[in-house]
Coordinates of C-alpha atoms in Angstrom, one line a residue:
Chain A
M154 CA 39.5 3.6 6.9
N155 CA 38.8 0.1 8.2
P156 CA 41.2 -2.3 6.5
Q157 CA 38.5 -5.0 6.4
I158 CA 36.6 -2.9 4.0
K159 CA 38.0 -3.4 0.5
R160 CA 34.8 -3.8 -1.5
L161 CA 31.3 -2.4 -1.2
E162 CA 29.8 -5.8 0.0
N163 CA 32.2 -5.7 3.0
L164 CA 30.0 -2.9 4.3
L165 CA 27.0 -5.2 4.5
E166 CA 29.0 -8.1 5.9
L167 CA 30.5 -6.1 8.7
S168 CA 27.1 -4.6 9.7
A169 CA 25.5 -8.0 9.6
Q170 CA 28.2 -9.1 12.2
N171 CA 27.9 -6.0 14.3
W172 CA 24.1 -5.4 14.2
P173 CA 22.5 -8.7 13.0
S174 CA 19.0 -8.0 14.3
K175 CA 18.8 -4.3 13.5
T176 CA 16.5 -3.3 10.6
A177 CA 18.5 -2.6 7.5
L178 CA 15.8 -1.8 5.0
E179 CA 12.2 -0.8 5.3
E180 CA 9.6 -0.5 2.6
E181 CA 5.8 -0.2 2.7
G182 CA 4.6 -2.9 5.0
R183 CA 7.9 -4.9 5.0
S184 CA 11.4 -4.8 6.5
I185 CA 14.5 -6.9 6.7
N186 CA 17.3 -7.0 9.2
Y187 CA 21.1 -7.0 8.5
E188 CA 21.6 -10.7 9.1
K189 CA 18.7 -11.7 6.8
L190 CA 19.7 -9.2 4.1
N191 CA 23.3 -10.6 4.1
K192 CA 22.0 -14.2 3.9
V193 CA 19.6 -13.5 1.0
S194 CA 22.4 -11.7 -0.9
N195 CA 24.7 -14.7 -0.2
L196 CA 22.1 -17.0 -1.8
I197 CA 22.0 -14.8 -4.9
A198 CA 25.8 -14.7 -5.0
R199 CA 26.0 -18.5 -4.8
A200 CA 23.6 -19.0 -7.7
L201 CA 25.6 -16.5 -9.8
K202 CA 28.9 -18.1 -8.9
E203 CA 27.6 -21.4 -10.1
S204 CA 27.0 -19.9 -13.5
F205 CA 30.0 -17.6 -13.8
G206 CA 32.7 -19.0 -11.5
E207 CA 35.4 -16.5 -11.0
S208 CA 34.9 -14.6 -14.2
Q209 CA 33.9 -11.0 -14.2
F210 CA 30.4 -10.5 -15.4
R211 CA 27.8 -7.7 -15.7
A212 CA 24.2 -8.0 -14.5
A213 CA 21.3 -5.6 -15.1
I214 CA 18.8 -4.9 -12.3
Y215 CA 15.5 -4.3 -14.0
Y216 CA 13.5 -4.2 -10.9
P217 CA 11.5 -1.7 -8.9
K218 CA 13.2 -0.3 -5.8
S219 CA 12.6 -2.9 -3.1
I220 CA 14.2 -5.1 -0.5
E221 CA 14.7 -7.6 -3.3
S222 CA 16.6 -5.2 -5.5
V223 CA 19.0 -4.3 -2.7
A224 CA 19.6 -8.0 -2.0
I225 CA 20.2 -8.6 -5.7
L226 CA 22.7 -5.7 -5.9
F227 CA 24.8 -7.0 -3.0
G228 CA 24.5 -10.6 -4.5
I229 CA 26.0 -9.4 -7.7
L230 CA 28.8 -7.6 -5.9
K231 CA 29.5 -10.6 -3.7
A232 CA 29.8 -12.9 -6.8
G233 CA 32.4 -10.5 -8.2
G234 CA 30.0 -9.0 -10.8
T235 CA 29.3 -5.4 -11.9
Y236 CA 25.7 -4.2 -11.6
I237 CA 23.8 -1.9 -14.0
P238 CA 20.6 -0.5 -12.4
L239 CA 18.0 0.3 -15.1
D240 CA 15.2 2.8 -14.9
Y241 CA 12.2 0.6 -14.3
E242 CA 9.9 3.2 -15.6
A243 CA 11.9 4.2 -18.7
P244 CA 10.7 2.9 -22.1
E245 CA 11.8 -0.7 -22.7
S246 CA 13.6 0.3 -25.9
R247 CA 16.0 2.5 -24.0
N248 CA 16.6 -0.3 -21.4
L249 CA 17.2 -2.8 -24.2
F250 CA 19.8 -0.4 -25.7
I251 CA 21.6 -0.4 -22.4
I252 CA 21.3 -4.2 -21.9
K253 CA 22.9 -4.7 -25.3
D254 CA 25.4 -1.8 -25.0
C255 CA 27.1 -3.2 -21.9
A256 CA 26.6 -6.8 -22.9
V257 CA 25.2 -8.0 -19.6
S258 CA 25.2 -11.8 -18.9
V259 CA 22.3 -11.7 -16.5
I260 CA 19.1 -9.6 -16.1
F261 CA 17.3 -9.7 -12.8
T262 CA 13.7 -8.7 -13.5
T263 CA 10.1 -9.1 -12.5
S264 CA 8.0 -11.9 -14.1
D265 CA 5.9 -9.4 -16.0
K266 CA 8.9 -8.0 -17.9
C267 CA 10.2 -11.4 -18.9
P268 CA 8.1 -12.3 -21.9
S269 CA 8.9 -9.1 -23.9
L270 CA 12.6 -9.2 -22.9
K271 CA 12.9 -12.8 -24.1
K272 CA 11.3 -11.8 -27.4
S273 CA 13.6 -8.9 -27.9
L274 CA 16.9 -10.6 -26.9
S275 CA 18.4 -13.4 -28.9
G276 CA 20.7 -16.1 -27.6
S277 CA 20.0 -18.9 -25.1
I278 CA 17.9 -17.7 -22.3
Q279 CA 17.3 -19.5 -19.1
D280 CA 15.2 -18.9 -16.1
L281 CA 16.5 -19.6 -12.6
N282 CA 14.7 -19.6 -9.3
I283 CA 16.5 -18.6 -6.2
D284 CA 15.2 -19.6 -2.8
G285 CA 13.6 -16.8 -0.8
L286 CA 13.1 -14.5 -3.7
N287 CA 10.1 -14.4 -5.9
Q288 CA 9.9 -13.5 -9.5
V289 CA 13.7 -13.4 -10.1
S290 CA 14.7 -14.6 -13.5
L291 CA 18.2 -14.9 -14.8
L292 CA 18.6 -14.7 -18.5
P293 CA 22.2 -15.5 -19.5
I294 CA 22.8 -13.7 -22.8
Q295 CA 26.5 -13.3 -23.7
T296 CA 30.0 -14.1 -22.6
N297 CA 32.1 -11.4 -21.2
P298 CA 34.2 -8.8 -23.0
I299 CA 37.1 -7.4 -21.0
Q300 CA 36.3 -4.7 -18.4
P301 CA 38.5 -2.8 -15.9
D302 CA 39.3 -4.5 -12.7
G303 CA 37.2 -4.1 -9.6
L304 CA 34.3 -2.5 -11.5
A305 CA 31.3 -2.3 -9.0
Y306 CA 28.6 -0.6 -11.0
M307 CA 27.8 1.4 -14.1
L308 CA 25.3 4.2 -14.3
Y309 CA 23.8 5.2 -17.6
T310 CA 23.3 8.9 -18.3
S311 CA 22.0 10.9 -21.2
G312 CA 24.4 11.0 -24.1
S313 CA 24.8 13.7 -26.7
T314 CA 25.1 11.2 -29.5
G315 CA 21.5 10.3 -29.0
K316 CA 22.2 7.2 -26.9
P317 CA 22.8 6.9 -23.2
K318 CA 26.4 6.3 -22.1
G319 CA 27.6 4.0 -19.3
V320 CA 29.8 5.6 -16.6
M321 CA 32.0 3.1 -14.8
F322 CA 32.8 3.0 -11.1
S323 CA 35.1 0.9 -9.1
H324 CA 34.6 -0.4 -5.6
S325 CA 37.3 2.1 -4.5
N326 CA 35.6 5.0 -6.2
A327 CA 32.5 4.4 -4.2
L328 CA 34.2 3.5 -0.9
H329 CA 36.2 6.7 -1.0
F330 CA 33.0 8.7 -1.5
V331 CA 31.2 6.9 1.3
N332 CA 34.1 7.4 3.7
W333 CA 34.0 11.1 3.0
C334 CA 30.3 11.1 3.7
S335 CA 30.9 9.4 7.1
N336 CA 33.1 12.2 8.2
Q337 CA 30.6 14.9 7.1
F338 CA 27.3 13.5 8.2
F339 CA 28.1 11.4 11.2
P340 CA 25.6 8.6 10.8
D341 CA 25.3 5.8 13.4
E342 CA 23.2 2.7 14.0
N343 CA 20.3 4.9 15.2
S344 CA 20.2 7.0 12.0
V345 CA 17.3 6.7 9.6
F346 CA 18.1 7.5 6.0
S347 CA 15.7 8.3 3.2
S348 CA 16.2 6.4 -0.1
H349 CA 14.4 8.8 -2.4
A350 CA 16.4 8.6 -5.7
S351 CA 16.1 5.6 -7.9
F352 CA 19.1 3.3 -8.0
H353 CA 20.0 4.3 -11.6
F354 CA 20.5 7.9 -10.4
D355 CA 23.8 8.7 -8.7
L356 CA 22.2 10.3 -5.6
S357 CA 21.2 6.8 -4.5
I358 CA 24.9 5.8 -3.9
L359 CA 25.1 8.0 -0.8
D360 CA 22.0 6.8 1.0
L361 CA 22.4 3.1 0.1
Y362 CA 26.0 2.5 1.1
L363 CA 26.3 5.1 3.9
S364 CA 23.4 3.7 5.8
I365 CA 24.5 0.1 5.3
K366 CA 28.0 1.0 6.4
H367 CA 26.8 2.4 9.7
G368 CA 24.1 -0.1 10.6
S369 CA 21.5 2.6 10.0
K370 CA 18.0 2.0 8.7
L371 CA 17.2 2.8 5.1
I372 CA 13.6 3.7 4.2
L373 CA 13.0 2.7 0.6
I374 CA 10.7 5.2 -1.0
S375 CA 8.7 3.8 -4.0
S376 CA 8.6 5.6 -7.2
K377 CA 4.9 6.5 -6.6
E378 CA 5.5 7.8 -3.1
S379 CA 8.6 9.7 -4.2
K380 CA 6.6 12.3 -6.2
N381 CA 3.8 12.7 -3.6
P382 CA 4.8 15.4 -1.1
L383 CA 2.0 14.6 1.2
A384 CA 3.2 11.0 1.4
L385 CA 6.7 12.1 2.0
S386 CA 5.7 14.4 4.8
H387 CA 3.9 11.5 6.4
L388 CA 6.9 9.2 5.9
I389 CA 9.4 11.6 7.5
E390 CA 7.2 11.9 10.6
T391 CA 6.3 8.2 11.0
K392 CA 9.7 6.8 10.2
K393 CA 11.6 9.5 12.1
I394 CA 14.0 10.1 9.2
T395 CA 17.3 11.7 10.3
H396 CA 19.1 12.0 7.0
W397 CA 17.3 13.2 3.9
Y398 CA 18.8 13.4 0.4
S399 CA 17.0 14.4 -2.7
T400 CA 16.9 17.0 -5.6
P401 CA 15.7 20.5 -4.9
T402 CA 12.7 19.8 -7.1
I403 CA 11.3 17.4 -4.5
L404 CA 12.1 19.8 -1.6
K405 CA 10.3 22.6 -3.4
L406 CA 7.3 20.4 -3.8
M407 CA 7.4 19.6 -0.1
V408 CA 7.6 23.3 0.8
N409 CA 4.6 24.2 -1.4
Y410 CA 2.4 21.1 -1.1
G411 CA 3.7 18.9 1.7
K412 CA 1.8 20.6 4.5
I413 CA 5.0 20.4 6.5
E414 CA 3.7 22.6 9.3
R415 CA 1.1 20.0 10.2
H416 CA 3.7 17.3 10.8
D417 CA 6.4 16.6 13.3
H418 CA 9.7 16.5 11.3
S419 CA 11.9 17.3 14.3
S420 CA 13.9 14.0 13.7
L421 CA 15.6 15.6 10.7
K422 CA 19.3 16.3 11.4
Y423 CA 20.8 16.5 7.9
V424 CA 19.1 17.7 4.7
L425 CA 21.3 17.2 1.6
F426 CA 20.4 18.3 -1.8
A427 CA 22.1 18.0 -5.2
G428 CA 21.5 17.7 -8.9
E429 CA 20.4 21.2 -9.7
V430 CA 20.2 24.8 -8.4
F431 CA 18.0 25.3 -5.4
P432 CA 16.4 28.8 -5.6
V433 CA 16.9 30.7 -2.4
N434 CA 13.3 31.5 -1.6
P435 CA 11.9 27.9 -1.2
L436 CA 15.2 27.0 0.5
K437 CA 14.7 29.8 3.0
K438 CA 11.2 28.6 3.8
L439 CA 12.4 25.0 4.2
T440 CA 15.1 26.0 6.7
L441 CA 12.5 27.7 8.8
L442 CA 10.1 24.7 8.6
W443 CA 12.9 22.2 9.4
S444 CA 14.6 24.1 12.1
T445 CA 16.3 21.0 13.6
A446 CA 18.3 20.3 10.5
R447 CA 21.6 21.3 8.9
F448 CA 21.5 21.9 5.1
F449 CA 24.1 20.9 2.6
N450 CA 24.4 21.8 -1.1
L451 CA 26.2 18.9 -2.7
Y452 CA 27.6 19.2 -6.2
G453 CA 29.1 16.8 -8.7
P454 CA 28.4 15.3 -12.1
T455 CA 27.7 11.5 -12.2
E456 CA 31.3 11.0 -13.3
T457 CA 32.7 12.3 -10.0
N458 CA 29.8 11.8 -7.6
V459 CA 29.8 14.6 -5.0
C460 CA 33.0 16.6 -5.5
T461 CA 32.2 20.0 -3.9
Y462 CA 29.9 20.8 -0.9
Y463 CA 28.6 23.8 0.9
E464 CA 26.8 24.0 4.3
V465 CA 24.1 26.6 4.2
K466 CA 24.6 29.2 6.9
L467 CA 21.5 29.6 9.1
P468 CA 19.5 31.6 9.4
V469 CA 19.4 32.5 5.7
D470 CA 19.6 36.3 5.2
V471 CA 16.1 37.5 4.4
N472 CA 17.5 39.8 1.7
R473 CA 19.5 37.1 -0.1
I474 CA 18.3 36.4 -3.6
E475 CA 21.2 34.6 -5.3
P476 CA 21.5 30.8 -4.9
F477 CA 24.1 29.4 -2.5
P478 CA 27.6 28.5 -3.9
I479 CA 28.4 24.8 -4.7
G480 CA 31.2 25.3 -2.2
K481 CA 34.7 23.8 -1.7
I482 CA 36.3 20.7 -3.0
C483 CA 35.7 17.6 -0.9
E484 CA 38.7 16.4 1.1
G485 CA 40.8 13.9 -0.9
L486 CA 39.9 15.4 -4.3
K487 CA 41.5 18.1 -6.4
S488 CA 40.0 20.8 -8.5
K489 CA 41.2 23.4 -11.0
T490 CA 39.7 25.7 -13.6
I491 CA 40.8 25.9 -17.2
T492 CA 39.7 28.7 -19.4
T493 CA 37.6 27.6 -22.3
F494 CA 37.8 29.0 -25.9
E495 CA 35.0 31.4 -25.0
G496 CA 37.2 32.7 -22.1
K497 CA 35.1 31.2 -19.3
P498 CA 36.5 29.0 -16.5
E499 CA 35.5 25.4 -16.6
L500 CA 35.8 23.2 -13.5
Y501 CA 38.1 20.1 -13.7
I502 CA 38.1 17.4 -11.0
S503 CA 40.6 14.7 -10.1
G504 CA 41.0 12.2 -7.3
P505 CA 39.8 8.8 -6.0
N506 CA 36.0 9.5 -6.6
V507 CA 36.5 10.0 -10.3
S508 CA 34.9 7.4 -12.6
Q509 CA 37.0 4.8 -14.5
G510 CA 35.6 6.4 -17.8
Y511 CA 32.8 5.5 -20.2
W512 CA 32.0 2.0 -21.1
N513 CA 33.3 1.0 -24.5
N514 CA 33.7 4.6 -25.7
E515 CA 37.3 5.6 -26.3
G516 CA 36.4 8.7 -28.2
L517 CA 34.4 10.1 -25.4
N518 CA 37.0 9.1 -22.8
K519 CA 39.6 11.1 -24.7
S520 CA 37.4 14.2 -25.0
S521 CA 36.0 14.2 -21.5
F522 CA 39.1 13.3 -19.5
E523 CA 42.5 15.0 -19.5
N524 CA 45.7 13.2 -18.4
S525 CA 48.3 15.7 -17.3
E526 CA 51.4 14.6 -15.5
G527 CA 49.9 11.3 -14.5
V528 CA 46.8 12.8 -13.1
N529 CA 43.4 12.0 -14.6
W530 CA 41.2 15.1 -14.7
Y531 CA 37.5 15.0 -15.5
K532 CA 36.3 18.0 -17.4
T533 CA 32.9 18.7 -15.9
G534 CA 31.6 21.1 -18.6
D535 CA 30.4 23.3 -15.8
L536 CA 31.4 26.9 -15.8
V537 CA 32.3 28.3 -12.3
D538 CA 33.5 31.3 -10.5
Q539 CA 34.9 31.6 -7.0
D540 CA 33.7 33.9 -4.1
L541 CA 36.0 35.7 -1.7
E542 CA 36.0 32.7 0.7
G543 CA 37.1 30.4 -2.1
N544 CA 33.7 28.7 -2.7
Y545 CA 32.9 27.7 -6.2
I546 CA 29.8 29.4 -7.7
Y547 CA 28.0 27.6 -10.5
L548 CA 27.5 29.8 -13.6
G549 CA 26.1 27.4 -16.2
R550 CA 27.0 24.8 -18.8
K551 CA 29.5 25.1 -21.6
D552 CA 27.6 22.6 -23.8
R553 CA 24.0 21.6 -24.5
M554 CA 23.3 19.7 -21.4
V555 CA 20.4 20.8 -19.1
K556 CA 19.1 19.6 -15.8
K557 CA 15.4 18.7 -15.6
N558 CA 14.1 17.9 -12.1
G559 CA 17.7 17.0 -11.2
F560 CA 18.1 14.6 -14.1
R561 CA 20.8 15.2 -16.6
V562 CA 19.5 15.7 -20.1
E563 CA 21.5 16.1 -23.3
L564 CA 19.3 18.1 -25.7
D565 CA 21.0 16.4 -28.6
E566 CA 19.7 13.0 -27.4
I567 CA 16.2 14.4 -27.6
E568 CA 16.8 15.8 -31.0
N569 CA 18.1 12.4 -32.3
T570 CA 15.1 10.6 -30.9
I571 CA 12.6 13.0 -32.4
N572 CA 14.4 12.9 -35.7
S573 CA 13.9 9.2 -35.9
N574 CA 10.1 9.8 -36.1
Q575 CA 8.9 9.5 -39.7
Q576 CA 6.8 12.7 -39.7
I577 CA 9.8 14.9 -38.8
I578 CA 11.7 16.8 -41.5
D579 CA 13.9 18.8 -39.0
V580 CA 14.0 19.4 -35.3
A581 CA 15.8 21.6 -32.8
V582 CA 15.5 21.3 -29.1
I583 CA 16.4 24.0 -26.5
G584 CA 16.1 24.2 -22.7
K585 CA 14.7 27.4 -21.4
I586 CA 15.5 28.2 -17.8
N587 CA 13.1 30.5 -15.9
S588 CA 13.7 32.8 -13.0
D589 CA 13.1 29.9 -10.5
F590 CA 15.9 27.9 -12.3
E591 CA 13.4 25.5 -13.6
C592 CA 14.0 24.1 -17.1
R593 CA 11.4 23.7 -19.8
I594 CA 12.3 21.7 -22.8
I595 CA 11.0 23.1 -26.1
A596 CA 11.1 21.2 -29.3
F597 CA 10.9 23.2 -32.6
I598 CA 9.8 20.9 -35.4
Q599 CA 9.4 21.0 -39.1
I600 CA 6.9 18.3 -40.1
N601 CA 5.3 16.7 -43.1
D602 CA 2.1 18.6 -43.6
E603 CA 0.0 15.7 -44.5
E604 CA 1.1 13.5 -41.6
G605 CA 1.7 16.0 -38.9
N606 CA 0.2 15.1 -35.5
I607 CA 1.6 16.5 -32.3
L608 CA -0.3 14.1 -30.1
E609 CA 1.2 11.2 -31.8
L610 CA 4.7 12.7 -31.7
K611 CA 4.3 13.2 -27.9
K612 CA 3.3 9.6 -27.6
Y613 CA 6.3 8.6 -29.7
C614 CA 8.6 10.5 -27.4
L615 CA 7.1 8.9 -24.2
E616 CA 7.6 5.5 -25.8
N617 CA 11.2 6.2 -26.6
M618 CA 12.6 8.5 -23.9
P619 CA 12.3 8.7 -20.1
H620 CA 9.4 11.1 -19.2
Y621 CA 11.8 13.8 -17.9
M622 CA 13.3 14.1 -21.4
T623 CA 10.0 14.5 -23.3
P624 CA 9.6 18.1 -24.4
D625 CA 7.2 20.3 -22.5
V626 CA 6.3 22.2 -25.5
F627 CA 6.3 21.5 -29.3
V628 CA 6.4 24.4 -31.7
I629 CA 5.8 23.8 -35.4
L630 CA 8.0 26.0 -37.6
E631 CA 8.0 26.2 -41.4
N632 CA 11.8 26.0 -41.3
I633 CA 14.3 25.6 -38.5
P634 CA 16.6 28.7 -38.5
K635 CA 20.2 28.0 -39.6
T636 CA 23.4 29.9 -39.2
S637 CA 25.6 30.9 -42.1
T638 CA 27.5 27.6 -41.7
D639 CA 24.2 25.8 -42.0
K640 CA 24.0 24.7 -38.4
T641 CA 20.9 25.1 -36.2
D642 CA 20.7 28.7 -35.0
Y643 CA 20.0 28.0 -31.3
Q644 CA 20.5 31.7 -30.4
K645 CA 17.7 32.7 -32.7
L646 CA 15.4 30.0 -31.3
H647 CA 16.0 31.2 -27.7
H648 CA 14.9 34.6 -28.8
L649 CA 12.1 33.3 -31.0
N650 CA 10.0 31.5 -28.4
E651 CA 7.9 33.1 -25.8
F652 CA 7.1 30.2 -23.6
Chain B
M1015 CA -21.1 37.1 -9.9
E1016 CA -19.4 34.3 -8.1
Q1017 CA -18.0 31.5 -10.1
V1018 CA -20.0 28.3 -9.8
K1019 CA -17.6 25.6 -8.7
D1020 CA -18.9 22.6 -10.6
K1021 CA -17.5 20.0 -12.9
Q1022 CA -17.1 22.4 -15.7
F1023 CA -15.1 24.7 -13.5
L1024 CA -12.7 21.8 -12.9
L1025 CA -12.6 20.9 -16.5
D1026 CA -11.8 24.5 -17.5
Y1027 CA -9.0 24.8 -15.0
I1028 CA -7.3 21.7 -16.3
K1029 CA -7.7 22.9 -19.9
T1030 CA -6.1 26.3 -19.2
E1031 CA -3.4 25.1 -16.8
F1032 CA -2.2 21.8 -18.0
L1033 CA -3.2 21.1 -21.6
S1034 CA -1.7 22.4 -24.8
N1035 CA -3.9 23.5 -27.7
T1036 CA -3.6 20.1 -29.4
E1037 CA -4.5 18.2 -26.3
I1038 CA -7.6 20.2 -25.7
E1039 CA -9.1 18.9 -28.9
G1040 CA -11.2 15.8 -27.9
F1041 CA -10.6 16.4 -24.2
N1042 CA -13.6 15.5 -22.1
E1043 CA -14.7 14.4 -18.6
D1044 CA -13.4 10.8 -19.2
T1045 CA -10.1 11.6 -20.9
P1046 CA -7.4 9.8 -18.9
L1047 CA -4.9 12.3 -17.6
V1048 CA -2.5 10.5 -15.3
S1049 CA -2.3 7.1 -16.9
S1050 CA -1.9 8.7 -20.3
R1051 CA 0.9 10.9 -18.9
I1052 CA -0.8 14.0 -20.2
M1053 CA -0.3 15.2 -16.7
D1054 CA 3.0 14.6 -15.0
S1055 CA 3.6 14.2 -11.2
I1056 CA 4.2 17.9 -10.6
S1057 CA 1.0 18.9 -12.4
T1058 CA -0.9 16.3 -10.5
I1059 CA 0.2 17.8 -7.2
Q1060 CA -0.7 21.3 -8.4
L1061 CA -4.1 20.0 -9.3
V1062 CA -4.6 18.4 -5.8
D1063 CA -3.7 21.7 -4.2
F1064 CA -6.3 23.5 -6.5
I1065 CA -9.0 21.0 -5.6
E1066 CA -8.3 21.3 -1.9
K1067 CA -8.5 25.1 -2.0
E1068 CA -11.4 25.6 -4.4
F1069 CA -13.6 22.7 -3.3
E1070 CA -12.7 22.8 0.4
V1071 CA -11.9 19.1 0.7
E1072 CA -8.7 17.5 1.9
F1073 CA -6.7 14.6 0.5
F1074 CA -5.0 12.1 2.7
H1075 CA -1.6 11.2 1.4
H1076 CA -2.8 7.9 0.1
E1077 CA -5.7 9.5 -1.8
V1078 CA -3.3 11.3 -4.1
D1079 CA -3.7 8.5 -6.6
Q1080 CA -4.7 7.7 -10.1
E1081 CA -7.9 6.1 -8.8
N1082 CA -9.1 9.6 -7.8
L1083 CA -7.4 11.8 -10.3
D1084 CA -7.2 10.1 -13.7
S1085 CA -10.2 11.9 -15.2
V1086 CA -12.4 14.8 -14.4
N1087 CA -15.3 12.4 -13.7
L1088 CA -13.1 10.5 -11.1
M1089 CA -12.1 13.8 -9.5
W1090 CA -15.7 14.8 -9.3
E1091 CA -16.7 11.6 -7.7
F1092 CA -13.9 12.0 -5.1
I1093 CA -14.9 15.6 -4.3
K1094 CA -18.6 14.5 -3.9
S1095 CA -17.7 11.6 -1.6
K1096 CA -15.6 13.9 0.5
K1097 CA -18.5 16.4 0.8
Q1098 CA -20.9 13.8 2.1

């Protein structure tokens, strides 16, 4: 590891020295080179330092993915701050919860979001303009509670209590992960990375920092393009992408609707996927269509980032029906399995990737991490087996978390949100996985007869939860079935529905 | 008898494939589908595939857009313009 690299922003600073005029980022119709990106982030850092001096502060990035948002992110890091990327498309109520939960001092946002934010947040609010960046506003809100040293960013994920929880990462957590990626995927200054995931999603850490570290070009894919397989096919061809990273959901869409055979995708060298199970049939098709690429299944909860990996052996056996393993532990990390109460093996992970814990949540830190003999283990909640070669095989979850299009969803968070609607008497939410490993979220509800209106309830969900958490199906029941101890009988509900 | 591939055909397909019973109530040619989030991104792509196959038209990647897909009437206009 290069001794000059101690913090994430050093990756950009070094690349700006080594490849000043090389394109760092490209988005639709615009690009920026390493030297300019470094300079713009310095401007932002300077403005932040004037406000915060040497104190540790947290800053939210409430901005669509863009050249600006990357410059802001590095600006925050350079000023010694911690950034919290928000889901630009999530309901504002959820983002406001996050803003308040982690007590940010600054929000970087677009001018159209400012008025309603100012209305919802109390305290003295101030707009600043920074040269070279349009529509950036800084709204100082609060002074800083204590946080762990060297915290680089926090990612909020679905929480079972009904509210999202902040997962904290240090510079060294992220740098260790990025260094591991360098040794696996061999990028250089001629590589072209896709940036498909939003910055609030942990997949983005790989493409963002790995490409910047190696002087590669990062293609920022807008949220609109990211769901359009035809646009993605066009992008891979025209930008000559070499390293692709996304969830299997997107890759399945590309196989089915991306018209890949009509495009030249021979630039692809590495195709990485993570976040959910990739059923073997579409994967098989993709390996045939993208015959120049190597394929890697990367596994890891947000709390550890990627912790196991498996390279798909090509060609894929035509008779294979079971999904590929999640593979072996990444170099530098440790794994073990502990038998749960139900007698199933749960995967535990320790090592330098593992998160600093949850923000301001001692209870959850105690229940999710285990400290044994000075080693901090994260309990993944994932049940695994091992094959004869020592690869881990994913079996399922031990709790009520599901993956929807690669996003982590706590069913209890959905229940809590639906429960807060006035027309609801009782609610139970389940995730039903079909034979293609796709999850459908089904909400069983008991409602007030006179006021019951499913359309309004759906609207309420969309206003209060990200779209991937909104139930696919609502089923009205007279009563939600209960067990003898008066808890929701989820077993019965799983058998009851026919969707 | 061969199915007539008209606006009604498109409307019926959307009803059966993408709408729940409660959403069908009040659904018409002008009901916004994408902007109202009745249809998510994956359903939209499935719909594009259906239109391409059944109406023998082709979308360029930039045409997969709310402008052309938000309602049955907009889809119909798009299909007609492609047929010209």
